[in-house]
Coordinates of N, CA and C in Angstrom, one line a residue:
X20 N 0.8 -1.2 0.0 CA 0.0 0.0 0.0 C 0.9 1.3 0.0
X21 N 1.9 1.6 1.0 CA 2.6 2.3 0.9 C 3.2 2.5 -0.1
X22 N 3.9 1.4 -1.2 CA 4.9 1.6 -2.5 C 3.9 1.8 -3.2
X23 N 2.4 1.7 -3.5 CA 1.5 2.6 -4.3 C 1.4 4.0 -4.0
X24 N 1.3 4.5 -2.7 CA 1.1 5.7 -2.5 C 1.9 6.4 -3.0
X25 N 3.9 6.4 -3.0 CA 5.1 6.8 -3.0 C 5.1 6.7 -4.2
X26 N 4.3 5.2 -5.5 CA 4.5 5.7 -6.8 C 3.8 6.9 -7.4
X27 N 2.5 6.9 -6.9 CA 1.3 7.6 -7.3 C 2.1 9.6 -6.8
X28 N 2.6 9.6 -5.7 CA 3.2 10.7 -5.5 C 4.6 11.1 -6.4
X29 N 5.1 10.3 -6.9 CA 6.3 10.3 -7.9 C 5.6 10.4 -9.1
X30 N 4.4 9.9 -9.8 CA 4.3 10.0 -11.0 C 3.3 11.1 -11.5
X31 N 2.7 12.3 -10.0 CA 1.9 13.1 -10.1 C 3.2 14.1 -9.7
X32 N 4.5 14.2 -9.2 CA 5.4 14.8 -9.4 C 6.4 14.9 -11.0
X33 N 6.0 14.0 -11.7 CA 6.6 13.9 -12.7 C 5.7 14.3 -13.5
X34 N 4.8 14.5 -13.6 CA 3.3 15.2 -13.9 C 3.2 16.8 -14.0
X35 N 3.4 17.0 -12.7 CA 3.6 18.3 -12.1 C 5.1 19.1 -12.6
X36 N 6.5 18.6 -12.8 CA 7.4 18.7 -13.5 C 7.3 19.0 -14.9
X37 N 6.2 18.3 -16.0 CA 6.4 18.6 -16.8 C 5.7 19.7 -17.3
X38 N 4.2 19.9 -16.6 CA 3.8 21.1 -16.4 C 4.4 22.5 -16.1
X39 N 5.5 22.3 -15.3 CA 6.1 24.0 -15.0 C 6.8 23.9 -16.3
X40 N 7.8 23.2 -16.8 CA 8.4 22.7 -18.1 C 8.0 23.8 -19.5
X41 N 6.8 23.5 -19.4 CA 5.6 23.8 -20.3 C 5.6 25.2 -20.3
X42 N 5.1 25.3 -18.7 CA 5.1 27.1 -18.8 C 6.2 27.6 -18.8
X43 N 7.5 27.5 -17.9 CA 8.5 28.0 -18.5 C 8.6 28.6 -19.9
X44 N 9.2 27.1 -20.2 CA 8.9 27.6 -22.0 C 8.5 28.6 -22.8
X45 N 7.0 28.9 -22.3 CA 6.1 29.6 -22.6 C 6.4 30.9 -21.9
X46 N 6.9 31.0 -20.7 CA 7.4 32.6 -20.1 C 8.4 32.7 -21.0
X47 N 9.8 32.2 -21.0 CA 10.8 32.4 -21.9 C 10.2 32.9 -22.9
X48 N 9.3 32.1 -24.0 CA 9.1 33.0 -25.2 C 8.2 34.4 -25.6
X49 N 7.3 34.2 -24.0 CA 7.1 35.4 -24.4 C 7.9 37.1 -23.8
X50 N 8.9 36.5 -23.1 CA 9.7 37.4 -22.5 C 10.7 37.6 -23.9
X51 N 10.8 37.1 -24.5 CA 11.6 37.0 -26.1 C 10.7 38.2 -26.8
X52 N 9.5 37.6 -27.2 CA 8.5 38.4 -27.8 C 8.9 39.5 -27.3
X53 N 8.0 39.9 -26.0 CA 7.9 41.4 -25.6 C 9.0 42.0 -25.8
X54 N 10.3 41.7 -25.7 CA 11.6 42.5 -26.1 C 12.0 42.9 -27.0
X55 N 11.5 42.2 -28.2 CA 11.6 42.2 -29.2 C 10.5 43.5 -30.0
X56 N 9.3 43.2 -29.5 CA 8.3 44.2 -29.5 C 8.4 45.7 -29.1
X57 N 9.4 45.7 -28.0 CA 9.5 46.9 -27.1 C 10.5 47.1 -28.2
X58 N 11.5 46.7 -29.0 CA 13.0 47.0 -29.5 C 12.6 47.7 -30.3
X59 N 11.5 46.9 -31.3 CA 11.1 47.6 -32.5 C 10.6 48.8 -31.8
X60 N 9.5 48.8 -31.2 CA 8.6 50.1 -30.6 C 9.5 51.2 -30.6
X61 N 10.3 51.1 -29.6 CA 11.6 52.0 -29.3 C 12.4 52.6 -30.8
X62 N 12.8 51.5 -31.4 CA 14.0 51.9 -32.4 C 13.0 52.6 -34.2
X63 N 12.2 51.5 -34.4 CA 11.3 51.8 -35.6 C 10.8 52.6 -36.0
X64 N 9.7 52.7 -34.5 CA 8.2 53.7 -34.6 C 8.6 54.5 -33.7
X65 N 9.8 54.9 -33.1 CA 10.0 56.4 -32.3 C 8.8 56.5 -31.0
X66 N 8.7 55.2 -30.4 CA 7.8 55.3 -29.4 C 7.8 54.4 -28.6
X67 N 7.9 54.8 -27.0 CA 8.5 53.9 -25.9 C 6.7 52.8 -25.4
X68 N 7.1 51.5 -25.3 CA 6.7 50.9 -24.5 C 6.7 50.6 -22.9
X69 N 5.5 51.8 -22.1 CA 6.5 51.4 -20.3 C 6.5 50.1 -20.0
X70 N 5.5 49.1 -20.7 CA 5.3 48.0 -20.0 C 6.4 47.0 -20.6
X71 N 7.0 47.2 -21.8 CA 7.7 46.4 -22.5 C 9.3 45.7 -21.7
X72 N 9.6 46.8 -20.3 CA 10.3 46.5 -19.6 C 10.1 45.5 -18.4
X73 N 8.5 46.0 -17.8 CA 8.2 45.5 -16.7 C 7.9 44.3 -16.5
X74 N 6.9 43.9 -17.6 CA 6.3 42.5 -17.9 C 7.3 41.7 -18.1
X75 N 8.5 41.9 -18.6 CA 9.5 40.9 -19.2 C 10.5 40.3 -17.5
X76 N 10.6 41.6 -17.0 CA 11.3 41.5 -15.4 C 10.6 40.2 -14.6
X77 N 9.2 40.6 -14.6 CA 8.1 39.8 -13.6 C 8.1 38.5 -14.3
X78 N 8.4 38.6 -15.0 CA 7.9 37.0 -16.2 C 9.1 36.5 -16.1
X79 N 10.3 37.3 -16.2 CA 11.7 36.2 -15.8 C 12.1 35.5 -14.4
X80 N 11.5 36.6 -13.0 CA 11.6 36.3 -12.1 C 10.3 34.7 -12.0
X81 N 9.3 34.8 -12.7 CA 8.6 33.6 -12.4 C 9.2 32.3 -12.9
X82 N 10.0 32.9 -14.7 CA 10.7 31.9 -15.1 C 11.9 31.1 -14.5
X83 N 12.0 31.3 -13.4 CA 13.4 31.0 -12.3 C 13.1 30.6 -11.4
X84 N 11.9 30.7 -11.0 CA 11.1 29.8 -10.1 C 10.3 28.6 -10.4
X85 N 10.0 29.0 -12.1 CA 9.5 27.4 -12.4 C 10.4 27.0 -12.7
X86 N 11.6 26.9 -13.0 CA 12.7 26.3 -13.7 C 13.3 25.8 -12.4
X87 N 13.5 26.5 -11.0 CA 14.2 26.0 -9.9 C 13.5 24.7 -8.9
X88 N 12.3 24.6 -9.3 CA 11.5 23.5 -8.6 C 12.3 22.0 -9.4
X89 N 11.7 21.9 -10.5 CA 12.2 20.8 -11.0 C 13.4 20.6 -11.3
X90 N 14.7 21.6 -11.5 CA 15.7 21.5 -11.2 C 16.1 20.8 -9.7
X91 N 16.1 21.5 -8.4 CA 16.1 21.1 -7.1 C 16.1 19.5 -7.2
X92 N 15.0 19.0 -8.0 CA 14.4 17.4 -7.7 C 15.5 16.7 -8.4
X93 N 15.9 17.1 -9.5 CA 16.9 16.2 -10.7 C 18.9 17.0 -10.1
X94 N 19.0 17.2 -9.0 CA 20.3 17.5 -8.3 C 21.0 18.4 -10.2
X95 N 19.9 19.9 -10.1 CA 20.8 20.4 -11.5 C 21.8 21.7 -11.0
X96 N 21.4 21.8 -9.4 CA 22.2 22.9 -9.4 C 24.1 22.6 -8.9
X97 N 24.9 22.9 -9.9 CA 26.1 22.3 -10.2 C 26.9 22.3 -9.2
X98 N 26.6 23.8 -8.1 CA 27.7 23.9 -7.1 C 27.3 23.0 -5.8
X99 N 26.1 23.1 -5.4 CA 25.7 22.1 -4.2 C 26.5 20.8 -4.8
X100 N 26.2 19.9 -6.1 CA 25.9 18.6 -6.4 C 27.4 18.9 -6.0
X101 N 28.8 19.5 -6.6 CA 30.2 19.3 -6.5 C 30.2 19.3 -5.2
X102 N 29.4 20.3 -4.2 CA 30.1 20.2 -2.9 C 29.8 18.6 -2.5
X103 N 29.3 18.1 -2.8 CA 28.5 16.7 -1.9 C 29.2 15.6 -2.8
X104 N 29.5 15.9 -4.2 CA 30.2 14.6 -4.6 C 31.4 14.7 -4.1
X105 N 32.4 16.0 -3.4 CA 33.7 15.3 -3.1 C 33.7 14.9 -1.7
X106 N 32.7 14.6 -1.4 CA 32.9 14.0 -0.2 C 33.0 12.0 -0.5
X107 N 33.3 11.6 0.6 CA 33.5 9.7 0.0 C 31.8 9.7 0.6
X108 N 32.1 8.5 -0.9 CA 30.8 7.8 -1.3 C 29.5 7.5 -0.1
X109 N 30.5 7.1 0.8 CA 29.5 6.6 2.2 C 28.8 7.7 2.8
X110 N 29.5 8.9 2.8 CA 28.6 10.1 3.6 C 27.8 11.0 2.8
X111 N 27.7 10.7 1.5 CA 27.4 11.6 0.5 C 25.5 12.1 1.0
X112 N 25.4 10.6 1.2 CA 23.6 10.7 1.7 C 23.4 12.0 2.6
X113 N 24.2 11.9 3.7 CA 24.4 12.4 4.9 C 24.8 13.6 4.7
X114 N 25.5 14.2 3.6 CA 26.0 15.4 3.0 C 24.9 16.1 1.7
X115 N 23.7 15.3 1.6 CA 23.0 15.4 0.7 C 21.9 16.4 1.6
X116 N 21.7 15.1 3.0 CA 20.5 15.5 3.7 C 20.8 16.9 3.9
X117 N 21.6 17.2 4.9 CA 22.3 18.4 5.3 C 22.0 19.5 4.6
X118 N 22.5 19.2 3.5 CA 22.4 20.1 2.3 C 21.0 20.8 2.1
X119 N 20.1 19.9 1.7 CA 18.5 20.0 1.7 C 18.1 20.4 2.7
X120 N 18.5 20.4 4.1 CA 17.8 21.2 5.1 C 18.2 22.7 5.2
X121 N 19.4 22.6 5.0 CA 19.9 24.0 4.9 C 19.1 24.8 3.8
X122 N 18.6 24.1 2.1 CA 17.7 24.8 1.3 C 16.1 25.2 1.8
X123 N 15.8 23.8 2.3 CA 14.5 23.9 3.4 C 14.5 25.4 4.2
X124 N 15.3 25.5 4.8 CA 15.3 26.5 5.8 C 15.5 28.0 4.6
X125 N 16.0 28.1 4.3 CA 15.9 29.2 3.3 C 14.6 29.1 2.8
X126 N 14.2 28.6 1.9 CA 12.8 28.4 1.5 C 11.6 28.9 2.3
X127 N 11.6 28.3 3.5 CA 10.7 28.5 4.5 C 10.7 29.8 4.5
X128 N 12.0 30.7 5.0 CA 12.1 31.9 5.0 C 11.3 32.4 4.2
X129 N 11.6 32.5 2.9 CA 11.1 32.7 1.8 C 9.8 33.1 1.6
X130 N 9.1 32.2 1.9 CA 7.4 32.0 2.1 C 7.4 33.0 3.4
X131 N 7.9 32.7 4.2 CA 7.1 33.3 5.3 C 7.3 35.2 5.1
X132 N 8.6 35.3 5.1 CA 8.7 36.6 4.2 C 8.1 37.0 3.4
X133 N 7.5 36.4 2.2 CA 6.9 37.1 1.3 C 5.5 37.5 1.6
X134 N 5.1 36.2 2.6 CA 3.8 36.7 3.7 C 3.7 37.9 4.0
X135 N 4.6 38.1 4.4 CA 4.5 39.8 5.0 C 4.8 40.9 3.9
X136 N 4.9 40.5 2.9 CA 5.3 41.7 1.8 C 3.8 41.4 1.1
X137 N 3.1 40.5 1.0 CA 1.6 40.6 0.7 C 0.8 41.1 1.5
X138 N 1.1 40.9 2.8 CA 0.4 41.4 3.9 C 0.3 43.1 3.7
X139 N 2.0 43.7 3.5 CA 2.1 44.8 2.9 C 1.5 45.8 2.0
X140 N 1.6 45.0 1.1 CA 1.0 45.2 -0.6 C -0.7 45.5 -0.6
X141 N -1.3 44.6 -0.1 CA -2.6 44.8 0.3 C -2.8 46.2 0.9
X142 N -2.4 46.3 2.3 CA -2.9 47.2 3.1 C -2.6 48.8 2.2
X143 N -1.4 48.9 1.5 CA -1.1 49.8 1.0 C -1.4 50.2 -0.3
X144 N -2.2 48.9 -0.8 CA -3.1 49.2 -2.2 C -1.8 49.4 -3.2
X145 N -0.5 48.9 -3.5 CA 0.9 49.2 -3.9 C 0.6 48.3 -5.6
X146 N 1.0 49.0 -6.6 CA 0.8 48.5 -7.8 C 1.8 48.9 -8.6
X147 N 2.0 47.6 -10.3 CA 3.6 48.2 -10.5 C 3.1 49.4 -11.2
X148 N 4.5 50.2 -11.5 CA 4.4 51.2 -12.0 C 3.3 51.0 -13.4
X149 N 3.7 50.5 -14.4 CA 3.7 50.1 -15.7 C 2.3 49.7 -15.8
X150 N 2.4 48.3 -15.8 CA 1.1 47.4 -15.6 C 0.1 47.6 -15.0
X151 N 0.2 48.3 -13.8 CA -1.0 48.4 -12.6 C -1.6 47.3 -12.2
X152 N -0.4 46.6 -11.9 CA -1.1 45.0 -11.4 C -0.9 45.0 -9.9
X153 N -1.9 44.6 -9.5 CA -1.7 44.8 -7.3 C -0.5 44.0 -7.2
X154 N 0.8 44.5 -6.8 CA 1.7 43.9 -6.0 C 1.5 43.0 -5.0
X155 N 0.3 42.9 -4.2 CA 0.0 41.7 -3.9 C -0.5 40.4 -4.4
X156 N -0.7 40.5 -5.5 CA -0.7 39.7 -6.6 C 0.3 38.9 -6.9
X157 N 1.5 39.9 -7.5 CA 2.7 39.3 -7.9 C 3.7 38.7 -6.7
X158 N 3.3 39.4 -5.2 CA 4.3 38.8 -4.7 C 3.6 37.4 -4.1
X159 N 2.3 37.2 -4.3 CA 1.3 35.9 -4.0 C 1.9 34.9 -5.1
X160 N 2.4 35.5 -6.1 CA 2.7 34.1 -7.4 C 4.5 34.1 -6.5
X161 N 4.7 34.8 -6.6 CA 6.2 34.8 -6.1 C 6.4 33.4 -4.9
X162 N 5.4 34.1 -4.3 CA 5.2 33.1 -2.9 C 4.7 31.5 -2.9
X163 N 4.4 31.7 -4.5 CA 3.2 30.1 -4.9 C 4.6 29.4 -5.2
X164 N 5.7 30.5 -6.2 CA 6.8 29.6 -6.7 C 7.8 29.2 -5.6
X165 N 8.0 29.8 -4.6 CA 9.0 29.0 -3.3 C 8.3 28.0 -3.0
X166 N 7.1 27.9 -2.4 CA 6.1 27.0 -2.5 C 6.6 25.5 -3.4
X167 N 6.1 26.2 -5.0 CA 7.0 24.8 -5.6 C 8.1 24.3 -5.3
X168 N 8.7 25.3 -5.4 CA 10.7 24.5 -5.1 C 10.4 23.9 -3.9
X169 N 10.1 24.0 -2.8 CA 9.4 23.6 -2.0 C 9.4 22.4 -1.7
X170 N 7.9 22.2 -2.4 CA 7.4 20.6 -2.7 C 8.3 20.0 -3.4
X171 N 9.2 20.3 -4.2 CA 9.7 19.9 -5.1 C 11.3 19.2 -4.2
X172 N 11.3 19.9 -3.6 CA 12.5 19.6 -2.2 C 12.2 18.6 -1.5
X173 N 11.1 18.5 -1.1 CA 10.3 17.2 -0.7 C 10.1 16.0 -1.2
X174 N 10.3 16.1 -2.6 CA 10.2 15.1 -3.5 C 11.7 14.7 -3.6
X175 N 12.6 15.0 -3.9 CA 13.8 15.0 -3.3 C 14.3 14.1 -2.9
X176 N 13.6 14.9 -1.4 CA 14.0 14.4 -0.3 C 13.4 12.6 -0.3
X177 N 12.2 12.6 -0.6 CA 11.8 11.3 -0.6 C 12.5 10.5 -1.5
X178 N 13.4 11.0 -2.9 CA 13.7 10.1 -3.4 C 15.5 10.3 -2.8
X179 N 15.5 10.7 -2.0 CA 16.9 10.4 -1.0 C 16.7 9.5 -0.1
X180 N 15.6 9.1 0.3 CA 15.2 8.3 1.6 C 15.1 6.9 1.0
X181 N 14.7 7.2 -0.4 CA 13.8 5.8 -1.1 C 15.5 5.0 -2.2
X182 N 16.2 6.2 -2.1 CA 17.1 5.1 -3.0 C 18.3 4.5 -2.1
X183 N 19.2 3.9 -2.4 CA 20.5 3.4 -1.6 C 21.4 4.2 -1.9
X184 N 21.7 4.8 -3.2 CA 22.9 5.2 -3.7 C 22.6 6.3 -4.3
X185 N 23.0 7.2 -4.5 CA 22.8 8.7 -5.0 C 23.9 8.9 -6.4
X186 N 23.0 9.2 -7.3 CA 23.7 8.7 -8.7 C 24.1 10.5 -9.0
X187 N 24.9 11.2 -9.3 CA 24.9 12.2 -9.8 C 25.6 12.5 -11.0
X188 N 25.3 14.0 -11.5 CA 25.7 14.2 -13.1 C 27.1 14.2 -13.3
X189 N 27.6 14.9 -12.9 CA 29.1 14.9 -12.9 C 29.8 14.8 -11.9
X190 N 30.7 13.9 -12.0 CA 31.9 13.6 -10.9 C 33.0 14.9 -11.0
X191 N 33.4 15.2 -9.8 CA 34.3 15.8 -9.1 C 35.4 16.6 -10.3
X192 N 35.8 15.1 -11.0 CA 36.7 15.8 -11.7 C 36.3 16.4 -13.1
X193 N 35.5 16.0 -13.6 CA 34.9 16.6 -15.2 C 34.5 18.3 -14.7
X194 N 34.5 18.2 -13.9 CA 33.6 20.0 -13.0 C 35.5 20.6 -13.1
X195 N 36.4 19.9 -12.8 CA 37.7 20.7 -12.9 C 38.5 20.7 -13.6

């Protein structure tokens, strides 16, 4: 019963992975677009786009947050993965865990701070310049994407508990 639950949670994570995938993608190109749009605007037709800067900022910061969830789960970020592969093989788990709690705890921060910058945003009716979108808005998506990385940390973590051996991308020496 258990090893159904633990698949059904891995293959609605693998699910959910390919989903942010998707949107990424889709921020990326339209943060391409609007740039592109604002270039000509600017350079062609002798006329500035305000939003052409703003939208593209907010859409990259989101793009780095869907891209860092499913990253976190597949060990892509290169400098953690070196610190933990030069340690010997036996403690690596144990240099993994560590590692993940130390991101946990940032994370957490994360969320709980951006609580209070919504909490902010609200009371103060605060909107971006450009767009006029409630900044409690954007820092509520901001706060959904720690969230992901998050869960995504958790998944992780479960498949740190669920394997014996910790397989990673590059060894020690190909990184030097």
């Amino acid at each position: 019963m258990a090893m159904k639950i633990l698949g059904f949670v891995q293959k609605a994570g693998d699910l959910l992975e390919e989903i942010l995938r998707i949107i990424a993608t889709f921020t990326l190109g339209g943060i391409a677009l609007i740039i592109n749009v604002g270039v000509i605007s600017r350079y062609i037709l002798k006329t500035s786009l305000p939003w052409s800067t703003e939208l593209p900022e907010l859409l990259l910061v989101l793009t780095v947050l869907l891209a860092a969830a499913p990253a976190i789960r597949k060990h892509m970020f290169t400098k953690v993965e070196f610190f933990i592969s030069i340690w010997p093989t036996s403690i690596q788990k144990v240099v993994s865990l560590l590692s993940a709690i130390l991101i946990l705890v940032f994370l957490v921060f994360c969320v709980v701070a951006s609580e209070e910058l919504v909490r902010k945003a609200v009371i103060t009716k605060t909107i971006t310049p450009a767009l006029a979108i409630p900044m409690s808005l954007v820092y509520t998506v901001f706060q959904l994407g720690f969230l992901l990385v998050l869960l995504f940390l958790f998944l992780r973590l479960l498949d740190l508990f669920l394997s014996k051996v910790i397989i990673y991308y590059l060894p020690p020496e190909s990184i030097l």
